[in-house]
Amino acid sequence: MADRYLSFTGTTPGRFLTRRLGLPQPTALHRWSAEHPSFTGELLHLSAGKSPLDGPDGLAAVLGRTGLAVRARSERPVAVVLDATGVTDIDTLAEVHAALHPVVRSVARSGRVIVLGAPLDTTDHHQAAVQQALEGFVRSLGKEIGRGITVTLLRLTEANAAESTLRFLLSPKSAYVSGQVIGIGGGAEVTAPADWALPLAGRTALVTGAARGIGEAVAATLARDGARVVCLDVPGAAVELDSVAGRLGGTALPLDITAPDAGARILAALPSGGLDVLVHNAGITRDRRLVNMAVERWSSVLDVNLASVLRTTDALLSAGGLATGGRIVATASIAGLAGNAGQTNYAASKAGVAGLVRALAPNAAAEHGVTVNAVAPGFIETKMTAAVPLFIREAGRRMNSLGQGGLPVDVAETTAWLAHPASGGVNGQVVRVCGQSLLGA
Ligand code: NAI
């Protein structure tokens, strides 16, 4: 499962040899650890156009709370935040080039470039054109910048609602999220936690498919953030499930999520306050090209990956099983966004998840105060991808802007950001955790 090439290129002979042979040289990413939970260094704050985010309680105040030293000039910034919310025409768009052209080379390895944009104004086609232009800009910069640096576009109208997102993007937790466009605003209530290090303290989270892989990492990360975790997986995985739940001080719920009464059984197993965070992570693949795909392969994948997500979400929402301020995070896949040969069933199910998220998000926020988002993992190093034939596996690993596969914890950190009480403004988003994979880019 280990990426031996990445380890090799991290050594002195490996660096020498791969440079001589002109081979890719991926940067070992800086991820969150208890010893190094945040970046240290300077954050370069730039702007293009006249920003509506200025003001005493505006962007500068939020950036000041990230722990980085905010500067208007920096020789070696660990992060650059370019406020382009005031870009409304071709002239102010040129300020984006003027601001970033001289500094991109100086950004530290594994650093961040974050461009802030405004929502597209459909009554002003000049503003819409140049704000849309920022997407092409950010996605291209993400592909060319290298050195493990990620590039993201965040659309917002108000800085405070973006604090949890800026803290996530400006931390090692977002190491494998790049080339993304994230919109903030119009969701549910934003609640700043009493302790930013334990944002889920006092909250209950249920994770499906928690016995191993990404689900196990999600449960562990939500527990790290203070949540009481309920770990659900098939009865056949009860031993692993018990061990995960035991290690995290949570409870195990052995249950096949496709059971028609799964929603009712989850409700019966919950503490009296119900759930604050529901993570639909359980998923399966049964790959075949459509011509060879028996109906069981189609129906089993659709049932686990989509129908059960619809059923349990409906059951929990209608019974009041999700508390106000709750969060639903579903799991899509880049295969669902881009399509993949041999995966008509899987991609249909995962595209369905994205549809569910987009349609349910505004209603769930309005009626229940609950946000609904999805993570869309790319190539993640798990047992599932370890089983992929070597050549395809190696291609999957390298064909992204960071030149390596992601880890389960990358999906888990993104889920934890979406589950955050201060992420109420993030709603209806499908966020790829794929190192900016070329698949469907
Ligand atoms: P995995 O196969 O390692 O783990 C999935 C877990 O879900 C297993 O513990 C399994 O027992 C459980 N599960 C399956 N059917 C279930 C059911 N009917 N009821 C309850 N639990 C059930 O998979 P992995 O890699 O951790 O994937 C997790 C999620 O991420 C899945 O939804 C998958 O489709 C998605 N994903 C994974 C990617 C990757 O590269 N590993 C890429 C894109 C998406």
Short mmCIF file of C-alpha atoms and ligand atoms in Angstrom, two decimals:
data_model
loop_
_atom_site.label_atom_id
_atom_site.label_comp_id
_atom_site.label_asym_id
_atom_site.label_seq_id
_atom_site.Cartn_x
_atom_site.Cartn_y
_atom_site.Cartn_z
CA MET A 1 0.00 0.00 0.00
CA ALA A 2 2.94 2.33 0.72
CA ASP A 3 3.99 4.75 -1.99
CA ARG A 4 7.63 3.61 -2.28
CA TYR A 5 8.37 6.02 -5.12
CA LEU A 6 7.44 9.01 -2.95
CA SER A 7 9.67 7.72 -0.12
CA PHE A 8 12.53 7.15 -2.58
CA THR A 9 12.33 10.64 -4.10
CA GLY A 10 12.56 12.03 -0.55
CA THR A 11 16.09 10.61 -0.14
CA THR A 12 19.25 12.33 -1.44
CA PRO A 13 20.11 9.60 -4.02
CA GLY A 14 16.44 9.41 -4.98
CA ARG A 15 16.27 13.15 -5.58
CA PHE A 16 19.48 13.04 -7.62
CA LEU A 17 18.39 10.09 -9.76
CA THR A 18 14.84 11.25 -10.47
CA ARG A 19 16.13 14.73 -11.40
CA ARG A 20 18.71 13.22 -13.80
CA LEU A 21 16.06 11.00 -15.39
CA GLY A 22 13.48 13.80 -15.61
CA LEU A 23 10.98 11.82 -13.48
CA PRO A 24 8.29 13.45 -11.32
CA GLN A 25 9.46 14.61 -7.90
CA PRO A 26 6.41 14.80 -5.64
CA THR A 27 6.81 16.72 -2.40
CA ALA A 28 6.08 14.86 0.83
CA LEU A 29 3.06 16.79 2.11
CA HIS A 30 2.90 18.44 5.51
CA ARG A 31 -0.15 16.94 7.22
CA TRP A 32 -1.67 17.61 10.64
CA SER A 33 -0.01 15.93 13.61
CA ALA A 34 -0.33 16.61 17.34
CA GLU A 35 3.31 17.84 17.29
CA HIS A 36 2.83 20.10 14.23
CA PRO A 37 -0.87 21.00 14.22
CA SER A 38 -0.50 24.27 12.31
CA PHE A 39 1.75 26.11 9.90
CA THR A 40 4.21 28.58 11.30
CA GLY A 41 5.44 31.60 9.38
CA GLU A 42 4.06 34.46 7.39
CA LEU A 43 0.76 34.88 5.57
CA LEU A 44 0.97 37.34 2.71
CA HIS A 45 -2.35 39.23 2.42
CA LEU A 46 -2.82 40.85 -1.00
CA SER A 47 -5.80 42.32 -2.80
CA ALA A 48 -7.06 43.11 -6.28
CA GLY A 49 -9.81 45.66 -6.80
CA LYS A 50 -11.70 47.36 -3.96
CA SER A 51 -12.62 44.63 -1.49
CA PRO A 52 -16.03 44.60 0.20
CA LEU A 53 -14.44 42.45 2.94
CA ASP A 54 -12.41 45.31 4.43
CA GLY A 55 -13.52 46.85 7.69
CA PRO A 56 -12.85 46.37 11.40
CA ASP A 57 -14.46 42.92 11.67
CA GLY A 58 -13.56 41.90 8.14
CA LEU A 59 -11.03 39.64 6.49
CA ALA A 60 -7.93 41.03 8.22
CA ALA A 61 -9.42 40.20 11.64
CA VAL A 62 -10.25 36.62 10.59
CA LEU A 63 -6.80 36.07 9.05
CA GLY A 64 -5.25 37.47 12.23
CA ARG A 65 -6.89 34.63 14.19
CA THR A 66 -5.29 31.86 12.10
CA GLY A 67 -2.06 31.99 14.10
CA LEU A 68 0.03 33.03 11.09
CA ALA A 69 1.85 36.37 11.00
CA VAL A 70 -0.16 38.45 8.51
CA ARG A 71 2.03 40.68 6.32
CA ALA A 72 1.58 42.96 3.31
CA ARG A 73 5.07 41.90 2.12
CA SER A 74 6.95 38.67 2.71
CA GLU A 75 10.13 37.06 1.38
CA ARG A 76 9.01 33.48 2.10
CA PRO A 77 5.28 33.26 2.86
CA VAL A 78 3.84 29.92 3.92
CA ALA A 79 0.53 31.14 2.53
CA VAL A 80 -0.76 33.83 0.21
CA VAL A 81 -4.35 35.06 0.45
CA LEU A 82 -5.34 37.22 -2.51
CA ASP A 83 -8.62 39.02 -1.92
CA ALA A 84 -10.12 39.30 -5.41
CA THR A 85 -13.72 39.84 -4.25
CA GLY A 86 -13.45 43.38 -5.64
CA VAL A 87 -12.52 42.20 -9.15
CA THR A 88 -15.34 43.50 -11.35
CA ASP A 89 -13.77 44.20 -14.75
CA ILE A 90 -10.76 43.49 -16.97
CA ASP A 91 -8.64 46.18 -15.30
CA THR A 92 -9.13 44.87 -11.78
CA LEU A 93 -8.61 41.30 -13.10
CA ALA A 94 -5.17 42.47 -14.28
CA GLU A 95 -4.41 43.24 -10.62
CA VAL A 96 -4.60 39.49 -9.92
CA HIS A 97 -1.69 38.96 -12.27
CA ALA A 98 0.15 41.97 -10.87
CA ALA A 99 -0.26 40.75 -7.29
CA LEU A 100 0.67 37.07 -7.72
CA HIS A 101 3.20 37.14 -10.58
CA PRO A 102 6.06 38.43 -8.38
CA VAL A 103 5.33 36.16 -5.38
CA VAL A 104 4.34 32.66 -6.58
CA ARG A 105 7.96 31.53 -6.71
CA SER A 106 8.59 32.49 -3.10
CA VAL A 107 5.76 30.46 -1.51
CA ALA A 108 7.16 27.83 0.85
CA ARG A 109 6.94 24.09 0.06
CA SER A 110 3.59 22.53 1.01
CA GLY A 111 2.26 26.10 1.29
CA ARG A 112 -1.07 27.59 0.25
CA VAL A 113 -2.37 30.05 -2.33
CA ILE A 114 -5.98 31.05 -1.63
CA VAL A 115 -7.86 33.37 -3.96
CA LEU A 116 -11.03 34.91 -2.58
CA GLY A 117 -13.72 35.64 -5.14
CA ALA A 118 -17.25 37.00 -5.10
CA PRO A 119 -20.38 35.11 -6.18
CA LEU A 120 -21.15 35.62 -9.88
CA ASP A 121 -23.48 38.58 -10.40
CA THR A 122 -25.89 37.41 -13.09
CA THR A 123 -27.08 40.99 -13.68
CA ASP A 124 -23.55 42.19 -14.54
CA HIS A 125 -21.89 40.13 -17.30
CA HIS A 126 -18.57 41.95 -16.89
CA GLN A 127 -18.36 41.02 -13.20
CA ALA A 128 -19.54 37.46 -13.97
CA ALA A 129 -16.93 37.09 -16.72
CA VAL A 130 -13.96 38.18 -14.61
CA GLN A 131 -15.12 36.31 -11.50
CA GLN A 132 -15.52 33.14 -13.60
CA ALA A 133 -12.06 33.88 -15.02
CA LEU A 134 -10.69 33.33 -11.52
CA GLU A 135 -11.69 29.63 -11.75
CA GLY A 136 -9.58 29.02 -14.83
CA PHE A 137 -6.77 30.99 -13.22
CA VAL A 138 -6.81 29.04 -9.95
CA ARG A 139 -7.11 25.63 -11.62
CA SER A 140 -4.19 26.42 -13.92
CA LEU A 141 -1.99 27.79 -11.16
CA GLY A 142 -2.73 24.64 -9.11
CA LYS A 143 -1.44 22.53 -11.99
CA GLU A 144 1.76 24.46 -12.54
CA ILE A 145 2.90 25.70 -9.13
CA GLY A 146 4.40 22.41 -7.85
CA ARG A 147 6.33 21.86 -4.57
CA GLY A 148 3.25 20.47 -2.79
CA ILE A 149 1.55 23.88 -2.79
CA THR A 150 -2.24 23.87 -3.05
CA VAL A 151 -4.35 26.54 -4.76
CA THR A 152 -8.01 27.17 -3.92
CA LEU A 153 -10.74 29.63 -4.87
CA LEU A 154 -13.18 30.57 -2.14
CA ARG A 155 -16.30 32.55 -3.05
CA LEU A 156 -17.71 34.55 -0.17
CA THR A 157 -19.54 37.74 0.71
CA GLU A 158 -18.66 37.96 4.39
CA ALA A 159 -15.44 37.01 6.17
CA ASN A 160 -16.79 35.70 9.48
CA ALA A 161 -18.84 32.94 7.86
CA ALA A 162 -15.62 31.76 6.21
CA GLU A 163 -13.49 31.50 9.35
CA SER A 164 -13.63 27.70 9.76
CA THR A 165 -12.92 27.31 6.03
CA LEU A 166 -9.98 29.72 6.06
CA ARG A 167 -8.56 28.02 9.16
CA PHE A 168 -8.89 24.64 7.40
CA LEU A 169 -7.33 25.82 4.14
CA LEU A 170 -4.55 27.64 5.99
CA SER A 171 -3.59 24.52 7.95
CA PRO A 172 -1.87 21.19 7.22
CA LYS A 173 -5.33 19.57 7.39
CA SER A 174 -6.09 20.55 3.79
CA ALA A 175 -2.86 19.09 2.32
CA TYR A 176 -4.63 17.10 -0.43
CA VAL A 177 -7.36 19.62 -1.37
CA SER A 178 -6.29 21.61 -4.41
CA GLY A 179 -7.76 23.20 -7.52
CA GLN A 180 -11.15 23.52 -5.82
CA VAL A 181 -13.81 26.20 -5.93
CA ILE A 182 -15.72 26.44 -2.67
CA GLY A 183 -18.74 28.68 -2.15
CA ILE A 184 -19.77 30.08 1.23
CA GLY A 185 -23.01 31.77 2.19
CA GLY A 186 -26.72 31.18 2.51
CA GLY A 187 -26.43 28.00 4.57
CA ALA A 188 -27.32 27.40 8.19
CA GLU A 189 -26.27 29.21 11.35
CA VAL A 190 -22.55 29.73 11.96
CA THR A 191 -21.54 28.94 15.55
CA ALA A 192 -18.02 29.72 16.71
CA PRO A 193 -16.87 26.88 19.03
CA ALA A 194 -15.82 27.64 22.62
CA ASP A 195 -12.52 25.89 21.86
CA TRP A 196 -11.25 25.82 18.25
CA ALA A 197 -9.08 22.80 19.12
CA LEU A 198 -12.17 20.78 20.18
CA PRO A 199 -14.93 22.08 17.90
CA LEU A 200 -17.12 18.98 18.23
CA ALA A 201 -17.02 18.76 22.04
CA GLY A 202 -20.41 17.61 23.33
CA ARG A 203 -21.55 16.55 19.86
CA THR A 204 -22.46 13.09 18.60
CA ALA A 205 -21.33 11.84 15.19
CA LEU A 206 -22.33 8.68 13.34
CA VAL A 207 -19.99 7.33 10.67
CA THR A 208 -21.09 4.51 8.37
CA GLY A 209 -18.46 2.07 7.09
CA ALA A 210 -16.26 2.93 10.10
CA ALA A 211 -14.56 -0.47 10.56
CA ARG A 212 -11.67 0.38 8.24
CA GLY A 213 -10.26 2.64 5.53
CA ILE A 214 -11.59 6.15 5.13
CA GLY A 215 -14.49 5.62 7.57
CA GLU A 216 -12.13 4.58 10.36
CA ALA A 217 -10.04 7.72 9.74
CA VAL A 218 -13.17 9.89 9.73
CA ALA A 219 -14.32 8.44 13.06
CA ALA A 220 -10.84 8.97 14.54
CA THR A 221 -10.64 12.58 13.31
CA LEU A 222 -14.11 13.50 14.57
CA ALA A 223 -13.19 11.92 17.93
CA ARG A 224 -9.97 13.96 17.98
CA ASP A 225 -12.16 17.05 17.48
CA GLY A 226 -14.17 16.11 20.57
CA ALA A 227 -17.15 14.19 19.16
CA ARG A 228 -18.72 11.11 20.72
CA VAL A 229 -18.60 8.69 17.80
CA VAL A 230 -21.06 5.98 16.87
CA CYS A 231 -19.29 3.62 14.47
CA LEU A 232 -21.51 1.67 12.09
CA ASP A 233 -20.50 -1.19 9.81
CA VAL A 234 -21.81 -4.55 8.61
CA PRO A 235 -22.21 -7.27 11.27
CA GLY A 236 -19.52 -9.26 9.43
CA ALA A 237 -16.99 -6.57 10.39
CA ALA A 238 -18.05 -6.52 14.07
CA VAL A 239 -14.61 -7.46 15.43
CA GLU A 240 -12.81 -4.60 13.60
CA LEU A 241 -15.70 -2.27 14.40
CA ASP A 242 -15.52 -3.02 18.13
CA SER A 243 -11.82 -2.39 18.11
CA VAL A 244 -12.17 0.99 16.30
CA ALA A 245 -15.03 2.12 18.56
CA GLY A 246 -13.18 0.94 21.68
CA ARG A 247 -10.01 2.79 20.72
CA LEU A 248 -11.97 6.01 20.12
CA GLY A 249 -14.10 5.75 23.26
CA GLY A 250 -17.18 5.51 21.05
CA THR A 251 -19.87 2.91 20.49
CA ALA A 252 -20.16 0.24 17.81
CA LEU A 253 -23.37 -0.22 15.82
CA PRO A 254 -23.16 -3.40 13.73
CA LEU A 255 -25.81 -2.91 11.06
CA ASP A 256 -26.14 -3.38 7.32
CA ILE A 257 -27.04 0.11 6.11
CA THR A 258 -29.17 -1.37 3.32
CA ALA A 259 -31.60 -2.91 5.84
CA PRO A 260 -35.03 -1.38 5.19
CA ASP A 261 -35.34 -0.41 8.87
CA ALA A 262 -31.75 0.93 9.17
CA GLY A 263 -32.98 4.47 9.88
CA ALA A 264 -35.21 3.30 12.75
CA ARG A 265 -32.44 1.14 14.20
CA ILE A 266 -29.98 4.03 14.09
CA LEU A 267 -32.52 6.26 15.85
CA ALA A 268 -33.04 3.63 18.54
CA ALA A 269 -29.27 3.41 19.14
CA LEU A 270 -28.71 7.17 19.49
CA PRO A 271 -28.39 9.13 22.73
CA SER A 272 -31.45 11.23 23.59
CA GLY A 273 -30.16 14.45 21.94
CA GLY A 274 -29.98 12.70 18.59
CA LEU A 275 -27.19 13.21 16.11
CA ASP A 276 -25.16 16.30 15.32
CA VAL A 277 -23.07 14.83 12.52
CA LEU A 278 -24.06 12.10 10.06
CA VAL A 279 -21.32 10.83 7.75
CA HIS A 280 -22.44 8.56 4.91
CA ASN A 281 -19.15 6.86 4.12
CA ALA A 282 -20.02 3.18 3.56
CA GLY A 283 -19.53 2.29 -0.07
CA ILE A 284 -18.73 -0.60 -2.37
CA THR A 285 -17.51 -1.17 -5.92
CA ARG A 286 -18.56 -4.03 -8.24
CA ASP A 287 -16.75 -3.05 -11.45
CA ARG A 288 -17.60 -4.38 -14.91
CA ARG A 289 -18.22 -2.73 -18.25
CA LEU A 290 -21.94 -2.28 -18.83
CA VAL A 291 -22.04 -5.09 -21.43
CA ASN A 292 -20.82 -7.55 -18.77
CA MET A 293 -22.63 -6.10 -15.79
CA ALA A 294 -25.17 -8.45 -14.24
CA VAL A 295 -28.10 -6.76 -12.56
CA GLU A 296 -26.86 -7.75 -9.06
CA ARG A 297 -23.71 -5.69 -9.58
CA TRP A 298 -25.83 -2.71 -10.53
CA SER A 299 -28.38 -3.04 -7.74
CA SER A 300 -25.95 -3.81 -4.90
CA VAL A 301 -23.81 -0.75 -5.67
CA LEU A 302 -26.80 1.54 -6.11
CA ASP A 303 -28.32 0.19 -2.91
CA VAL A 304 -25.30 0.71 -0.63
CA ASN A 305 -23.92 3.90 -2.19
CA LEU A 306 -27.10 5.81 -2.98
CA ALA A 307 -30.46 4.27 -2.00
CA SER A 308 -29.42 3.68 1.61
CA VAL A 309 -28.05 7.22 1.81
CA LEU A 310 -31.43 8.55 0.62
CA ARG A 311 -33.39 6.25 2.97
CA THR A 312 -31.42 6.91 6.15
CA THR A 313 -31.19 10.65 5.50
CA ASP A 314 -34.96 10.86 5.04
CA ALA A 315 -35.64 8.68 8.08
CA LEU A 316 -33.37 10.70 10.36
CA LEU A 317 -34.48 14.12 9.14
CA SER A 318 -38.19 13.34 9.29
CA ALA A 319 -37.93 11.86 12.80
CA GLY A 320 -35.94 14.87 14.08
CA GLY A 321 -32.90 12.62 14.54
CA LEU A 322 -30.56 15.42 13.47
CA ALA A 323 -30.26 18.28 15.92
CA THR A 324 -30.49 21.92 14.78
CA GLY A 325 -26.99 22.91 13.70
CA GLY A 326 -26.48 19.35 12.45
CA ARG A 327 -24.25 18.36 9.57
CA ILE A 328 -24.66 15.69 6.91
CA VAL A 329 -21.54 14.76 4.96
CA ALA A 330 -21.97 12.21 2.17
CA THR A 331 -19.24 10.52 0.15
CA ALA A 332 -19.17 10.99 -3.60
CA SER A 333 -16.13 10.21 -5.76
CA ILE A 334 -14.28 11.83 -8.63
CA ALA A 335 -15.47 8.82 -10.67
CA GLY A 336 -18.99 10.13 -10.13
CA LEU A 337 -18.02 13.57 -11.41
CA ALA A 338 -15.85 12.48 -14.35
CA GLY A 339 -17.07 8.97 -15.19
CA ASN A 340 -14.81 5.95 -15.31
CA ALA A 341 -14.69 2.92 -17.63
CA GLY A 342 -16.02 -0.16 -15.86
CA GLN A 343 -17.87 1.89 -13.26
CA THR A 344 -21.25 2.84 -14.73
CA ASN A 345 -22.91 1.53 -11.55
CA TYR A 346 -20.47 3.16 -9.12
CA ALA A 347 -20.28 6.49 -10.99
CA ALA A 348 -24.08 6.62 -11.25
CA SER A 349 -24.36 6.08 -7.50
CA LYS A 350 -21.75 8.71 -6.68
CA ALA A 351 -23.14 11.28 -9.14
CA GLY A 352 -26.47 10.61 -7.46
CA VAL A 353 -24.93 11.55 -4.12
CA ALA A 354 -23.86 14.90 -5.60
CA GLY A 355 -27.42 15.48 -6.88
CA LEU A 356 -28.89 14.62 -3.50
CA VAL A 357 -26.54 17.06 -1.77
CA ARG A 358 -27.28 19.97 -4.09
CA ALA A 359 -31.05 19.54 -3.92
CA LEU A 360 -31.40 18.77 -0.23
CA ALA A 361 -28.96 21.40 1.08
CA PRO A 362 -31.18 24.52 0.89
CA ASN A 363 -34.26 22.69 2.21
CA ALA A 364 -32.42 20.97 5.06
CA ALA A 365 -30.90 24.30 6.10
CA ALA A 366 -34.24 26.12 5.97
CA GLU A 367 -36.34 23.41 7.64
CA HIS A 368 -33.89 21.77 10.05
CA GLY A 369 -30.88 24.12 10.37
CA VAL A 370 -28.77 21.26 8.97
CA THR A 371 -26.12 21.55 6.24
CA VAL A 372 -25.60 18.89 3.58
CA ASN A 373 -22.29 18.55 1.72
CA ALA A 374 -20.21 15.85 0.07
CA VAL A 375 -16.56 14.94 -0.13
CA ALA A 376 -15.42 13.49 -3.46
CA PRO A 377 -12.21 11.53 -2.88
CA GLY A 378 -9.75 10.93 -5.70
CA PHE A 379 -7.05 8.28 -5.46
CA ILE A 380 -6.78 7.46 -1.75
CA GLU A 381 -4.32 4.87 -0.41
CA THR A 382 -6.64 2.20 1.06
CA LYS A 383 -7.18 -1.55 0.77
CA MET A 384 -9.57 -0.75 -2.09
CA THR A 385 -6.89 0.99 -4.18
CA ALA A 386 -4.11 -1.44 -3.08
CA ALA A 387 -6.07 -4.11 -4.97
CA VAL A 388 -5.87 -2.12 -8.24
CA PRO A 389 -3.33 -3.57 -10.73
CA LEU A 390 0.14 -1.97 -10.39
CA PHE A 391 0.22 0.03 -13.62
CA ILE A 392 -3.25 1.54 -13.17
CA ARG A 393 -2.48 2.16 -9.50
CA GLU A 394 0.74 4.01 -10.34
CA ALA A 395 -1.09 6.12 -12.97
CA GLY A 396 -3.86 6.95 -10.49
CA ARG A 397 -1.33 8.01 -7.89
CA ARG A 398 0.69 10.32 -10.12
CA MET A 399 -2.01 11.87 -12.33
CA ASN A 400 -2.77 14.80 -10.10
CA SER A 401 -1.13 18.14 -9.35
CA LEU A 402 0.56 16.84 -6.18
CA GLY A 403 1.96 13.71 -7.90
CA GLN A 404 0.84 11.30 -5.17
CA GLY A 405 -2.18 9.53 -3.72
CA GLY A 406 -4.09 10.94 -0.79
CA LEU A 407 -4.43 9.29 2.61
CA PRO A 408 -7.69 8.40 4.39
CA VAL A 409 -6.94 11.18 6.85
CA ASP A 410 -7.13 13.77 4.03
CA VAL A 411 -10.78 12.84 3.44
CA ALA A 412 -11.32 12.72 7.20
CA GLU A 413 -9.95 16.24 7.75
CA THR A 414 -12.18 17.60 4.97
CA THR A 415 -15.17 15.87 6.57
CA ALA A 416 -14.26 17.37 9.95
CA TRP A 417 -14.14 20.85 8.43
CA LEU A 418 -17.62 20.34 6.90
CA ALA A 419 -18.86 18.98 10.26
CA HIS A 420 -17.54 22.03 12.14
CA PRO A 421 -20.13 24.16 13.99
CA ALA A 422 -18.66 27.28 12.34
CA SER A 423 -19.09 25.75 8.85
CA GLY A 424 -22.82 26.53 8.76
CA GLY A 425 -22.24 28.76 5.74
CA VAL A 426 -20.82 25.86 3.73
CA ASN A 427 -23.83 24.10 2.23
CA GLY A 428 -24.56 22.10 -0.92
CA GLN A 429 -20.87 21.81 -1.79
CA VAL A 430 -19.16 18.81 -3.36
CA VAL A 431 -15.52 19.17 -2.40
CA ARG A 432 -12.96 17.02 -4.17
CA VAL A 433 -10.14 15.61 -2.07
CA CYS A 434 -8.01 14.52 -4.97
CA GLY A 435 -4.80 16.57 -5.15
CA GLN A 436 -6.41 18.12 -8.24
CA SER A 437 -6.72 14.85 -10.13
CA LEU A 438 -6.62 15.09 -13.90
CA LEU A 439 -9.68 12.83 -13.94
CA GLY A 440 -12.62 15.11 -14.58
CA ALA A 441 -10.56 18.18 -13.80
P1 NAI B 1 -13.38 0.28 2.21
O1 NAI B 1 -13.90 -0.80 1.37
O2 NAI B 1 -12.01 0.17 2.77
O3 NAI B 1 -14.39 0.56 3.45
C1 NAI B 1 -15.79 0.66 3.28
C2 NAI B 1 -16.47 0.23 4.55
O4 NAI B 1 -17.88 0.29 4.32
C3 NAI B 1 -16.14 -1.23 4.92
O5 NAI B 1 -15.76 -1.31 6.29
C4 NAI B 1 -17.43 -1.95 4.63
O6 NAI B 1 -17.66 -3.08 5.48
C5 NAI B 1 -18.46 -0.85 4.86
N1 NAI B 1 -19.73 -1.19 4.22
C6 NAI B 1 -19.90 -1.66 2.96
N2 NAI B 1 -21.20 -1.95 2.75
C7 NAI B 1 -21.85 -1.64 3.89
C8 NAI B 1 -23.20 -1.75 4.30
N3 NAI B 1 -24.14 -2.24 3.48
N4 NAI B 1 -23.53 -1.35 5.56
C9 NAI B 1 -22.59 -0.87 6.39
N5 NAI B 1 -21.29 -0.77 6.07
C10 NAI B 1 -20.92 -1.15 4.83
O7 NAI B 1 -13.55 1.62 1.33
P2 NAI B 1 -12.82 3.04 1.44
O8 NAI B 1 -11.74 3.07 0.44
O9 NAI B 1 -12.50 3.37 2.84
O10 NAI B 1 -13.99 3.99 0.92
C11 NAI B 1 -14.88 4.70 1.78
C12 NAI B 1 -15.81 5.55 0.92
O11 NAI B 1 -15.04 6.42 0.09
C13 NAI B 1 -16.69 4.74 -0.04
O12 NAI B 1 -17.95 5.36 -0.12
C14 NAI B 1 -15.95 4.84 -1.36
O13 NAI B 1 -16.81 4.65 -2.43
C15 NAI B 1 -15.41 6.25 -1.28
N6 NAI B 1 -14.26 6.49 -2.14
C16 NAI B 1 -13.04 5.88 -1.93
C17 NAI B 1 -11.96 6.14 -2.77
C18 NAI B 1 -10.61 5.52 -2.58
O14 NAI B 1 -9.68 5.84 -3.35
N7 NAI B 1 -10.38 4.65 -1.61
C19 NAI B 1 -12.10 7.07 -3.90
C20 NAI B 1 -13.40 7.67 -4.02
C21 NAI B 1 -14.42 7.38 -3.16
#
